Amino acid sequence: ALGVAQHHDAVAGTAKQHVTFDYAMRIANGRQKSLVGASSALAKLSDARAGAKVGFEFCILRNESVCGPTQVATKDMDFVLYNGLAQSRSEVVELPVDGHVRVMDSDGNEVNSQIVPSPPTLTNYGENSGGSPQTLLFKADVPAMGFKAYRFVSTKGTIAAAFVATTTPSTTLENEFVALEFCDNTLCKITNKESGISIKAEQSWLWYEGSVGNAVSGQASGAYIFRPNNNTATPVFAGTPTLQLVRGALADEVHQTFGTWVSQRIRLEKGARHAEITYTVGPIPVGDGLGKEVISRFTTDIASAGECFTDSNGREMIPRKRDYRETWKLDQTEPVAGNYFPITSSIFIRDKKSQLTLLTDAAQAGSGCVRDGELEMMVHRACLKDDGRGVSEPLNETEFITPYVGDNQGQHYGPGLVIRGKHLLAVGAPAEAAKTWRPLQDQLYMPLMPFFATNSAKLAKPSFSALAQALPANVQIVSLQQWDEQTVMLRLAHQFGLGEHETLSK
């Protein structure tokens, strides 16, 4: 499944809609088959015991707040959190719940937890997914390249619920290390309390109108080509966003809506050195006949001088300069699109004093070079004209398409696509910034994975690590696999780029 998905049209999204549906089906089938092996391995490593066959379930729709084992937890249930990184982790985990449950560790001690509102529980095409309206947060400690067992315990009582606080024109989320300020219900300032660095950081949700061709060029915006109709982006709605403030023992959050088709949650966990944004966008309205390419933009007072840095497949950071190419003289005819770049994991802008870093959980396009001090990420697109580069249909995913035979082949109809994603934001001094964002990059790429024991199984071995000791923060295990009967292949990677940090880059 993953081999087929490495085809360049799968990676870039330059395929007809029925082909994209087929890619998704193959990946889903491959994942389901791989979970059989993962379940068997976890049962053996945890010495799971039950009266019937023991297995482990994995919730593939947790990002829709859907998880059968946790939503119907009417009796005690063991589960494990698997950590694929080579360092131990202490993180807040979130699971959708419908009933009153507590989380216990393997020694029977209750783990600190908190209830918060879930993001909108929607399917890919905007229908109610049946997800839980509430989410359980708890703090977990998991060993390097291994797992830790916990237990859900059903209770008739209540657990610590976050409370909805009263908002004011100026709202602040704050922990020991970071402060986020909101002005008129919009993020406007980020402060690193350790370094004392504070930047203006005004977030806005906007869309570029996709070109359908004009007098300068007939080139339309589409699957292969990003070409906005003009250089100015339009706000997704006119007005002030709604804002709900939620405070609790483990994390504080704001839940925002920007009109009818964009919403987000900004979370600041206790002890975190970054902010977490979970956004939901779509379906993009195209009834006005305008294609829309949606961005999240942060306008700062960082004097970036036309320069930004984007990752090369998560490894070294590449310097990008506005209207410049290193190996030839550029005649810039597209001031926005000509300064957009592929971003698979990270982008930052900086000056001598401050650096703003954004991490993404999925490959996207974006820029910090269009205008000084601005960083923007494109999260969703709906284009209404084919760009003429080979797909032969517009990039406008809908739930249904007509057959690719007979008349009206490949016509898109029905509800448009809804997407959900995550951005992490960190502010700091350029010399120290990588110390925060490089480990975060690994954690976002490989989050803790919960597996739920079936048939009331009890786990005799509640903890496991494949390593005698955790590796340094700047080293990860890339591959560990059986090569032949007598050989195991181990590949290690240095996670920091050259010169990113005085000690961790060595």
Short mmCIF file of C-alpha atoms in Angstrom, two decimals:
data_model
loop_
_atom_site.label_atom_id
_atom_site.label_comp_id
_atom_site.label_asym_id
_atom_site.label_seq_id
_atom_site.Cartn_x
_atom_site.Cartn_y
_atom_site.Cartn_z
CA ALA A 1 0.00 0.00 0.00
CA LEU A 2 2.73 2.47 0.94
CA GLY A 3 4.70 1.50 -2.16
CA VAL A 4 1.80 2.41 -4.44
CA ALA A 5 1.27 5.64 -2.49
CA GLN A 6 4.85 6.69 -3.28
CA HIS A 7 3.83 7.23 -6.89
CA HIS A 8 4.47 10.88 -7.74
CA ASP A 9 0.79 11.54 -8.42
CA ALA A 10 -0.13 10.16 -5.00
CA VAL A 11 2.51 12.23 -3.24
CA ALA A 12 1.64 15.44 -5.08
CA GLY A 13 -2.12 14.97 -5.32
CA THR A 14 -2.03 15.17 -9.12
CA ALA A 15 -4.43 12.30 -9.79
CA LYS A 16 -8.02 11.98 -10.91
CA GLN A 17 -10.48 11.74 -8.06
CA HIS A 18 -11.25 8.03 -8.50
CA VAL A 19 -7.51 7.29 -8.41
CA THR A 20 -7.17 9.28 -5.19
CA PHE A 21 -10.07 7.29 -3.70
CA ASP A 22 -8.24 4.10 -4.71
CA TYR A 23 -5.01 5.26 -3.04
CA ALA A 24 -6.97 5.93 0.17
CA MET A 25 -8.60 2.50 0.03
CA ARG A 26 -5.29 0.70 -0.49
CA ILE A 27 -3.62 2.58 2.38
CA ALA A 28 -6.58 1.82 4.66
CA ASN A 29 -6.47 -1.88 3.75
CA GLY A 30 -2.72 -2.02 4.25
CA ARG A 31 -2.98 -0.33 7.63
CA GLN A 32 -5.67 -2.75 8.76
CA LYS A 33 -3.51 -5.74 7.84
CA SER A 34 -0.44 -4.27 9.55
CA LEU A 35 -2.44 -3.76 12.75
CA VAL A 36 -2.88 -7.54 12.97
CA GLY A 37 0.87 -7.92 13.35
CA ALA A 38 1.10 -5.01 15.76
CA SER A 39 -1.66 -6.49 17.90
CA SER A 40 0.08 -9.86 18.05
CA ALA A 41 3.41 -8.29 19.00
CA LEU A 42 1.88 -6.16 21.75
CA ALA A 43 0.01 -9.14 23.18
CA LYS A 44 3.28 -11.06 23.44
CA LEU A 45 5.38 -8.19 24.80
CA SER A 46 2.77 -7.23 27.40
CA ASP A 47 2.03 -10.87 28.31
CA ALA A 48 -1.67 -10.09 27.87
CA ARG A 49 -3.94 -12.67 29.48
CA ALA A 50 -7.67 -13.27 29.06
CA GLY A 51 -10.18 -16.10 28.96
CA ALA A 52 -10.55 -15.64 25.21
CA LYS A 53 -8.20 -14.70 22.41
CA VAL A 54 -6.31 -11.52 23.23
CA GLY A 55 -5.89 -8.71 20.77
CA PHE A 56 -5.53 -4.93 20.64
CA GLU A 57 -7.76 -2.39 18.90
CA PHE A 58 -6.56 0.83 17.34
CA CYS A 59 -8.84 3.84 16.75
CA ILE A 60 -8.21 5.20 13.26
CA LEU A 61 -10.71 8.07 13.58
CA ARG A 62 -9.55 9.70 16.79
CA ASN A 63 -9.11 12.96 14.89
CA GLU A 64 -12.91 12.88 14.43
CA SER A 65 -13.34 12.19 18.18
CA VAL A 66 -14.45 8.65 17.30
CA CYS A 67 -13.02 5.72 19.27
CA GLY A 68 -15.25 2.75 20.07
CA PRO A 69 -13.28 1.35 23.05
CA THR A 70 -13.18 4.69 24.90
CA GLN A 71 -16.68 5.85 23.99
CA VAL A 72 -18.33 2.71 25.35
CA ALA A 73 -16.00 2.18 28.30
CA THR A 74 -18.59 0.71 30.68
CA LYS A 75 -16.06 -1.58 32.36
CA ASP A 76 -12.39 -1.48 33.21
CA MET A 77 -10.08 -1.75 30.20
CA ASP A 78 -6.31 -1.95 29.86
CA PHE A 79 -4.53 -0.11 27.07
CA VAL A 80 -0.97 0.72 26.10
CA LEU A 81 0.65 3.82 24.67
CA TYR A 82 3.35 2.98 22.14
CA ASN A 83 6.30 5.34 21.65
CA GLY A 84 8.26 4.89 18.42
CA LEU A 85 10.94 7.46 19.29
CA ALA A 86 14.31 6.70 20.86
CA GLN A 87 13.69 9.03 23.82
CA SER A 88 11.28 8.68 26.72
CA ARG A 89 8.29 11.03 26.60
CA SER A 90 6.07 12.83 29.07
CA GLU A 91 3.08 14.18 27.16
CA VAL A 92 -0.61 14.99 27.39
CA VAL A 93 -2.69 12.37 25.57
CA GLU A 94 -6.25 12.99 24.39
CA LEU A 95 -8.98 10.37 23.93
CA PRO A 96 -12.69 10.90 23.18
CA VAL A 97 -14.99 9.64 25.96
CA ASP A 98 -18.75 9.53 26.49
CA GLY A 99 -18.95 8.27 30.06
CA HIS A 100 -17.22 9.03 33.33
CA VAL A 101 -13.84 7.31 33.38
CA ARG A 102 -10.60 7.64 35.26
CA VAL A 103 -7.13 6.69 34.09
CA MET A 104 -4.96 4.55 36.37
CA ASP A 105 -1.33 3.57 35.97
CA SER A 106 -0.11 -0.01 36.34
CA ASP A 107 0.42 0.47 40.08
CA GLY A 108 -3.19 1.48 40.61
CA ASN A 109 -2.47 5.18 41.04
CA GLU A 110 -4.85 7.65 39.46
CA VAL A 111 -3.32 9.74 36.68
CA ASN A 112 -4.10 13.44 36.50
CA SER A 113 -6.81 14.01 33.90
CA GLN A 114 -9.13 16.68 32.58
CA ILE A 115 -12.22 16.88 30.37
CA VAL A 116 -12.34 19.43 27.53
CA PRO A 117 -14.74 20.02 24.61
CA SER A 118 -13.93 18.07 21.45
CA PRO A 119 -13.39 19.81 18.11
CA PRO A 120 -16.33 19.50 15.67
CA THR A 121 -17.08 15.79 15.18
CA LEU A 122 -17.29 15.71 11.38
CA THR A 123 -16.57 13.23 8.62
CA ASN A 124 -14.43 14.06 5.58
CA TYR A 125 -17.50 15.59 3.96
CA GLY A 126 -19.06 17.49 6.85
CA GLU A 127 -21.54 14.96 8.19
CA ASN A 128 -21.86 14.13 11.88
CA SER A 129 -19.34 11.36 12.57
CA GLY A 130 -20.91 10.23 15.83
CA GLY A 131 -17.89 11.36 17.77
CA SER A 132 -17.86 12.25 21.42
CA PRO A 133 -18.51 15.90 22.33
CA GLN A 134 -15.93 15.65 25.10
CA THR A 135 -12.28 14.62 25.22
CA LEU A 136 -10.26 13.24 28.12
CA LEU A 137 -6.75 14.63 28.62
CA PHE A 138 -4.22 12.86 30.81
CA LYS A 139 -0.47 13.07 31.36
CA ALA A 140 1.44 9.95 30.30
CA ASP A 141 5.08 8.91 30.79
CA VAL A 142 6.27 6.38 28.20
CA PRO A 143 9.74 4.80 27.87
CA ALA A 144 11.91 5.08 24.77
CA MET A 145 10.94 2.86 21.83
CA GLY A 146 8.44 0.94 23.88
CA PHE A 147 5.13 1.16 25.64
CA LYS A 148 3.49 1.88 28.98
CA ALA A 149 0.22 0.33 30.14
CA TYR A 150 -2.66 2.26 31.64
CA ARG A 151 -6.22 1.37 32.60
CA PHE A 152 -9.58 2.98 32.01
CA VAL A 153 -11.76 2.65 35.09
CA SER A 154 -15.46 3.36 34.73
CA THR A 155 -16.86 5.52 37.52
CA LYS A 156 -20.20 7.05 38.44
CA GLY A 157 -18.49 10.14 39.78
CA THR A 158 -17.06 13.05 37.89
CA ILE A 159 -13.49 13.80 36.91
CA ALA A 160 -11.76 17.14 36.71
CA ALA A 161 -13.52 19.01 33.93
CA ALA A 162 -12.10 22.14 32.43
CA PHE A 163 -14.33 25.12 33.00
CA VAL A 164 -15.50 27.61 30.42
CA ALA A 165 -14.13 30.93 31.58
CA THR A 166 -15.44 34.41 30.93
CA THR A 167 -13.65 36.10 28.05
CA THR A 168 -12.61 39.73 27.83
CA PRO A 169 -11.48 41.84 24.85
CA SER A 170 -7.93 40.81 25.82
CA THR A 171 -7.62 37.11 26.71
CA THR A 172 -4.36 35.34 27.65
CA LEU A 173 -3.28 31.71 27.76
CA GLU A 174 -0.18 31.34 29.92
CA ASN A 175 2.00 28.66 31.49
CA GLU A 176 5.50 28.59 32.96
CA PHE A 177 7.21 29.18 29.59
CA VAL A 178 4.80 30.72 27.08
CA ALA A 179 2.11 33.42 26.98
CA LEU A 180 -0.41 33.76 24.15
CA GLU A 181 -2.39 36.98 23.94
CA PHE A 182 -5.64 37.44 22.03
CA CYS A 183 -6.95 40.79 20.81
CA ASP A 184 -10.53 41.00 19.54
CA ASN A 185 -10.76 37.19 19.81
CA THR A 186 -7.71 36.67 17.57
CA LEU A 187 -4.18 35.56 18.45
CA CYS A 188 -2.04 38.70 18.41
CA LYS A 189 1.09 38.16 20.53
CA ILE A 190 3.40 35.33 21.61
CA THR A 191 5.92 35.61 24.44
CA ASN A 192 8.73 33.25 25.39
CA LYS A 193 8.90 33.84 29.14
CA GLU A 194 12.28 32.10 29.54
CA SER A 195 14.12 34.35 27.12
CA GLY A 196 11.88 37.40 27.48
CA ILE A 197 11.34 37.46 23.71
CA SER A 198 7.93 38.74 22.66
CA ILE A 199 6.64 39.14 19.11
CA LYS A 200 3.50 40.45 17.51
CA ALA A 201 1.82 37.42 15.91
CA GLU A 202 -1.54 38.29 14.40
CA GLN A 203 -3.25 35.25 12.95
CA SER A 204 -5.78 35.48 10.11
CA TRP A 205 -7.60 32.96 7.92
CA LEU A 206 -7.80 34.00 4.27
CA TRP A 207 -8.18 32.65 0.75
CA TYR A 208 -6.56 33.39 -2.58
CA GLU A 209 -8.84 33.30 -5.59
CA GLY A 210 -7.55 30.62 -7.95
CA SER A 211 -6.88 31.95 -11.43
CA VAL A 212 -8.83 30.58 -14.38
CA GLY A 213 -6.51 32.36 -16.79
CA ASN A 214 -6.27 36.04 -17.71
CA ALA A 215 -4.87 38.41 -20.35
CA VAL A 216 -1.31 37.80 -19.14
CA SER A 217 -1.54 34.02 -19.28
CA GLY A 218 -4.18 31.38 -19.83
CA GLN A 219 -2.67 29.27 -17.03
CA ALA A 220 -5.28 28.27 -14.43
CA SER A 221 -4.66 27.27 -10.83
CA GLY A 222 -5.13 23.56 -10.23
CA ALA A 223 -3.61 20.26 -9.18
CA TYR A 224 -0.14 21.02 -10.58
CA ILE A 225 -0.13 24.81 -10.51
CA PHE A 226 -0.77 27.37 -7.77
CA ARG A 227 -1.58 30.65 -9.47
CA PRO A 228 -3.73 33.15 -7.58
CA ASN A 229 -5.83 35.61 -9.55
CA ASN A 230 -4.18 38.50 -7.68
CA ASN A 231 -1.65 39.04 -4.91
CA THR A 232 -4.17 39.90 -2.20
CA ALA A 233 -5.90 37.30 -0.04
CA THR A 234 -9.50 37.70 1.16
CA PRO A 235 -10.60 37.02 4.77
CA VAL A 236 -12.74 33.88 5.10
CA PHE A 237 -15.44 36.04 6.67
CA ALA A 238 -16.08 39.64 7.66
CA GLY A 239 -16.41 40.08 11.38
CA THR A 240 -14.91 39.10 14.72
CA PRO A 241 -14.24 35.39 15.41
CA THR A 242 -16.12 33.74 18.23
CA LEU A 243 -13.93 32.63 21.14
CA GLN A 244 -14.62 30.19 23.95
CA LEU A 245 -12.01 30.05 26.72
CA VAL A 246 -11.47 26.74 28.52
CA ARG A 247 -9.17 26.40 31.52
CA GLY A 248 -8.06 23.28 33.36
CA ALA A 249 -5.36 21.55 35.37
CA LEU A 250 -3.44 20.14 32.38
CA ALA A 251 -4.10 22.63 29.60
CA ASP A 252 -5.86 25.86 28.72
CA GLU A 253 -7.59 26.25 25.36
CA VAL A 254 -9.47 28.67 23.18
CA HIS A 255 -12.02 27.37 20.68
CA GLN A 256 -12.64 29.75 17.78
CA THR A 257 -14.90 29.94 14.74
CA PHE A 258 -14.16 32.09 11.71
CA GLY A 259 -17.51 32.17 9.95
CA THR A 260 -19.28 28.94 8.99
CA TRP A 261 -16.50 26.81 7.52
CA VAL A 262 -13.28 27.50 9.49
CA SER A 263 -12.75 26.71 13.16
CA GLN A 264 -9.77 25.98 15.35
CA ARG A 265 -8.61 25.09 18.84
CA ILE A 266 -5.47 26.66 20.28
CA ARG A 267 -4.12 24.66 23.23
CA LEU A 268 -1.35 25.59 25.67
CA GLU A 269 -0.39 22.68 27.89
CA LYS A 270 1.17 23.15 31.29
CA GLY A 271 4.94 22.91 30.92
CA ALA A 272 4.88 23.22 27.11
CA ARG A 273 7.20 25.54 25.21
CA HIS A 274 4.91 25.72 22.19
CA ALA A 275 1.30 26.37 21.20
CA GLU A 276 -0.78 23.74 19.41
CA ILE A 277 -3.36 24.73 16.79
CA THR A 278 -5.88 22.13 15.57
CA TYR A 279 -7.90 23.52 12.66
CA THR A 280 -10.96 22.34 10.75
CA VAL A 281 -11.55 23.82 7.30
CA GLY A 282 -14.31 23.13 4.79
CA PRO A 283 -16.31 22.42 2.86
CA ILE A 284 -14.95 25.39 0.91
CA PRO A 285 -17.93 27.32 -0.52
CA VAL A 286 -17.65 27.62 -4.30
CA GLY A 287 -21.25 28.48 -5.14
CA ASP A 288 -20.09 31.96 -6.11
CA GLY A 289 -18.06 30.47 -8.95
CA LEU A 290 -14.72 31.37 -7.36
CA GLY A 291 -12.03 28.81 -6.63
CA LYS A 292 -10.48 29.33 -3.21
CA GLU A 293 -7.04 28.40 -1.84
CA VAL A 294 -7.14 28.72 1.95
CA ILE A 295 -4.26 29.92 4.12
CA SER A 296 -3.48 30.53 7.78
CA ARG A 297 -1.27 33.63 8.03
CA PHE A 298 0.78 35.00 10.93
CA THR A 299 1.76 38.66 10.62
CA THR A 300 4.68 39.49 12.92
CA ASP A 301 7.14 42.27 13.64
CA ILE A 302 10.11 40.01 12.84
CA ALA A 303 12.44 41.81 10.41
CA SER A 304 12.89 38.80 8.14
CA ALA A 305 14.37 40.77 5.21
CA GLY A 306 12.68 38.65 2.54
CA GLU A 307 14.11 35.39 3.84
CA CYS A 308 12.56 32.23 5.29
CA PHE A 309 13.74 28.66 5.88
CA THR A 310 11.89 25.48 4.86
CA ASP A 311 12.75 21.85 5.51
CA SER A 312 14.16 19.38 3.02
CA ASN A 313 12.04 16.31 3.83
CA GLY A 314 12.39 17.02 7.52
CA ARG A 315 16.20 17.18 7.45
CA GLU A 316 18.33 20.26 6.70
CA MET A 317 16.62 23.65 6.51
CA ILE A 318 16.89 25.42 3.15
CA PRO A 319 17.26 29.22 3.06
CA ARG A 320 14.73 30.83 0.71
CA LYS A 321 14.96 34.43 -0.51
CA ARG A 322 12.20 36.49 -2.03
CA ASP A 323 12.33 36.60 -5.87
CA TYR A 324 15.68 34.81 -5.93
CA ARG A 325 17.07 31.55 -7.30
CA GLU A 326 20.61 30.53 -6.48
CA THR A 327 21.54 29.12 -9.90
CA TRP A 328 19.79 31.46 -12.34
CA LYS A 329 18.43 34.99 -12.64
CA LEU A 330 14.71 34.92 -11.90
CA ASP A 331 12.25 37.06 -13.83
CA GLN A 332 9.48 37.06 -11.24
CA THR A 333 5.99 37.20 -12.76
CA GLU A 334 4.10 35.60 -9.86
CA PRO A 335 4.95 37.46 -6.61
CA VAL A 336 2.93 35.07 -4.42
CA ALA A 337 3.17 31.68 -6.14
CA GLY A 338 6.78 32.36 -7.14
CA ASN A 339 7.69 32.59 -3.46
CA TYR A 340 5.78 29.50 -2.28
CA PHE A 341 7.69 26.36 -1.32
CA PRO A 342 6.97 22.74 -0.34
CA ILE A 343 6.92 22.25 3.44
CA THR A 344 6.83 18.68 4.67
CA SER A 345 7.45 19.42 8.34
CA SER A 346 8.75 22.90 9.24
CA ILE A 347 9.23 26.54 8.28
CA PHE A 348 10.59 29.52 10.18
CA ILE A 349 11.29 33.23 9.84
CA ARG A 350 13.81 35.09 11.99
CA ASP A 351 15.85 38.18 12.60
CA LYS A 352 18.81 38.70 14.91
CA LYS A 353 16.63 38.61 18.02
CA SER A 354 13.60 36.38 17.39
CA GLN A 355 12.53 33.29 15.50
CA LEU A 356 8.99 32.04 14.80
CA THR A 357 8.85 28.34 13.88
CA LEU A 358 5.79 26.52 12.55
CA LEU A 359 5.56 22.72 12.35
CA THR A 360 2.92 20.92 10.31
CA ASP A 361 1.56 17.39 10.66
CA ALA A 362 1.11 17.01 6.87
CA ALA A 363 2.97 18.15 3.78
CA GLN A 364 1.71 21.57 2.68
CA ALA A 365 2.80 24.63 0.74
CA GLY A 366 3.65 27.92 2.35
CA SER A 367 6.02 30.84 2.58
CA GLY A 368 7.71 33.31 4.83
CA CYS A 369 9.06 35.27 1.87
CA VAL A 370 6.05 36.88 0.21
CA ARG A 371 6.21 39.85 2.59
CA ASP A 372 8.59 40.65 5.43
CA GLY A 373 7.46 39.34 8.81
CA GLU A 374 4.65 37.19 7.39
CA LEU A 375 4.45 33.41 7.52
CA GLU A 376 1.58 31.63 5.79
CA MET A 377 0.57 28.03 5.20
CA MET A 378 -1.89 26.77 2.59
CA VAL A 379 -4.11 24.14 4.22
CA HIS A 380 -6.93 23.50 1.71
CA ARG A 381 -7.80 24.14 -1.96
CA ALA A 382 -10.86 24.05 -4.20
CA CYS A 383 -10.11 25.01 -7.81
CA LEU A 384 -12.86 25.11 -10.44
CA LYS A 385 -10.87 24.80 -13.67
CA ASP A 386 -8.40 22.16 -14.80
CA ASP A 387 -4.87 23.58 -15.02
CA GLY A 388 -4.14 21.72 -18.26
CA ARG A 389 -1.14 19.83 -16.96
CA GLY A 390 -2.43 16.26 -17.23
CA VAL A 391 -5.15 15.52 -14.69
CA SER A 392 -7.93 16.73 -16.96
CA GLU A 393 -10.28 17.68 -14.12
CA PRO A 394 -10.38 20.48 -11.53
CA LEU A 395 -8.86 20.05 -8.08
CA ASN A 396 -12.12 20.16 -6.15
CA GLU A 397 -12.66 17.03 -4.09
CA THR A 398 -16.28 16.11 -3.39
CA GLU A 399 -17.86 13.03 -1.88
CA PHE A 400 -19.07 11.70 -5.24
CA ILE A 401 -17.96 11.62 -8.87
CA THR A 402 -19.70 10.36 -11.99
CA PRO A 403 -18.26 7.25 -13.72
CA TYR A 404 -15.34 7.68 -16.08
CA VAL A 405 -17.28 6.10 -18.97
CA GLY A 406 -20.02 7.48 -21.18
CA ASP A 407 -21.19 11.08 -20.97
CA ASN A 408 -20.20 13.59 -18.26
CA GLN A 409 -17.19 11.57 -17.15
CA GLY A 410 -15.56 12.38 -13.81
CA GLN A 411 -17.97 15.13 -12.78
CA HIS A 412 -17.63 16.09 -9.10
CA TYR A 413 -20.80 16.50 -7.04
CA GLY A 414 -22.04 16.31 -3.47
CA PRO A 415 -20.50 17.81 -0.31
CA GLY A 416 -16.98 19.19 -0.53
CA LEU A 417 -13.98 17.98 1.45
CA VAL A 418 -13.46 18.91 5.11
CA ILE A 419 -9.88 18.74 6.39
CA ARG A 420 -8.41 18.78 9.87
CA GLY A 421 -4.76 19.38 10.67
CA LYS A 422 -2.34 20.56 13.26
CA HIS A 423 0.24 23.37 13.43
CA LEU A 424 2.68 23.86 16.30
CA LEU A 425 4.12 27.34 16.99
CA ALA A 426 7.28 28.16 18.93
CA VAL A 427 9.05 31.48 19.53
CA GLY A 428 12.60 31.87 20.79
CA ALA A 429 16.08 33.17 20.20
CA PRO A 430 17.51 31.90 16.88
CA ALA A 431 20.53 30.30 18.59
CA GLU A 432 18.29 28.23 20.91
CA ALA A 433 15.17 27.71 18.80
CA ALA A 434 16.11 24.28 17.41
CA LYS A 435 16.43 22.88 20.93
CA THR A 436 12.65 23.23 21.16
CA TRP A 437 11.37 22.63 17.66
CA ARG A 438 13.56 19.75 16.49
CA PRO A 439 12.32 17.30 19.19
CA LEU A 440 8.78 18.59 18.63
CA GLN A 441 9.14 17.77 14.96
CA ASP A 442 9.82 14.13 15.84
CA GLN A 443 6.92 13.99 18.30
CA LEU A 444 4.50 15.42 15.73
CA TYR A 445 5.72 12.97 13.10
CA MET A 446 5.40 9.99 15.44
CA PRO A 447 2.78 10.65 18.13
CA LEU A 448 2.06 8.30 21.00
CA MET A 449 -0.25 5.55 19.71
CA PRO A 450 -2.92 4.02 21.98
CA PHE A 451 -3.84 0.34 21.59
CA PHE A 452 -6.79 -1.05 23.58
CA ALA A 453 -6.81 -4.62 24.92
CA THR A 454 -9.80 -6.76 23.94
CA ASN A 455 -11.73 -9.38 25.91
CA SER A 456 -10.96 -7.75 29.26
CA ALA A 457 -7.33 -8.81 28.97
CA LYS A 458 -4.96 -8.00 31.82
CA LEU A 459 -1.39 -6.99 30.98
CA ALA A 460 1.14 -8.85 33.12
CA LYS A 461 4.05 -6.76 31.77
CA PRO A 462 2.90 -3.12 31.93
CA SER A 463 6.04 -1.52 30.50
CA PHE A 464 8.58 -2.30 27.80
CA SER A 465 11.51 -0.61 26.07
CA ALA A 466 13.54 -2.05 23.24
CA LEU A 467 16.53 0.07 24.32
CA ALA A 468 18.82 -0.45 27.28
CA GLN A 469 18.77 3.34 27.63
CA ALA A 470 17.27 6.24 25.74
CA LEU A 471 19.33 7.84 22.96
CA PRO A 472 20.43 11.50 23.10
CA ALA A 473 17.83 14.08 22.11
CA ASN A 474 19.54 14.71 18.75
CA VAL A 475 19.62 11.08 17.55
CA GLN A 476 16.78 8.88 16.26
CA ILE A 477 16.56 5.30 15.07
CA VAL A 478 15.42 5.39 11.44
CA SER A 479 15.41 1.64 10.72
CA LEU A 480 15.60 -1.49 12.83
CA GLN A 481 14.80 -4.60 10.81
CA GLN A 482 15.83 -8.19 10.27
CA TRP A 483 18.19 -8.28 7.29
CA ASP A 484 18.76 -12.03 7.18
CA GLU A 485 18.91 -14.90 9.66
CA GLN A 486 22.03 -13.55 11.32
CA THR A 487 21.92 -9.81 10.64
CA VAL A 488 19.84 -6.90 11.87
CA MET A 489 20.00 -3.57 10.04
CA LEU A 490 20.15 -0.50 12.29
CA ARG A 491 20.15 3.02 10.84
CA LEU A 492 20.67 6.09 13.01
CA ALA A 493 20.06 9.71 12.04
CA HIS A 494 21.23 13.01 13.51
CA GLN A 495 18.12 15.15 13.87
CA PHE A 496 19.73 18.60 14.04
CA GLY A 497 21.02 20.53 11.04
CA LEU A 498 24.49 21.98 10.73
CA GLY A 499 24.93 25.01 12.97
CA GLU A 500 21.36 24.95 14.32
CA HIS A 501 22.48 24.63 17.92
CA GLU A 502 25.83 25.11 19.63
CA THR A 503 25.90 21.65 21.24
CA LEU A 504 23.03 19.59 19.81
CA SER A 505 24.22 20.04 16.20
CA LYS A 506 27.51 18.32 16.98
#
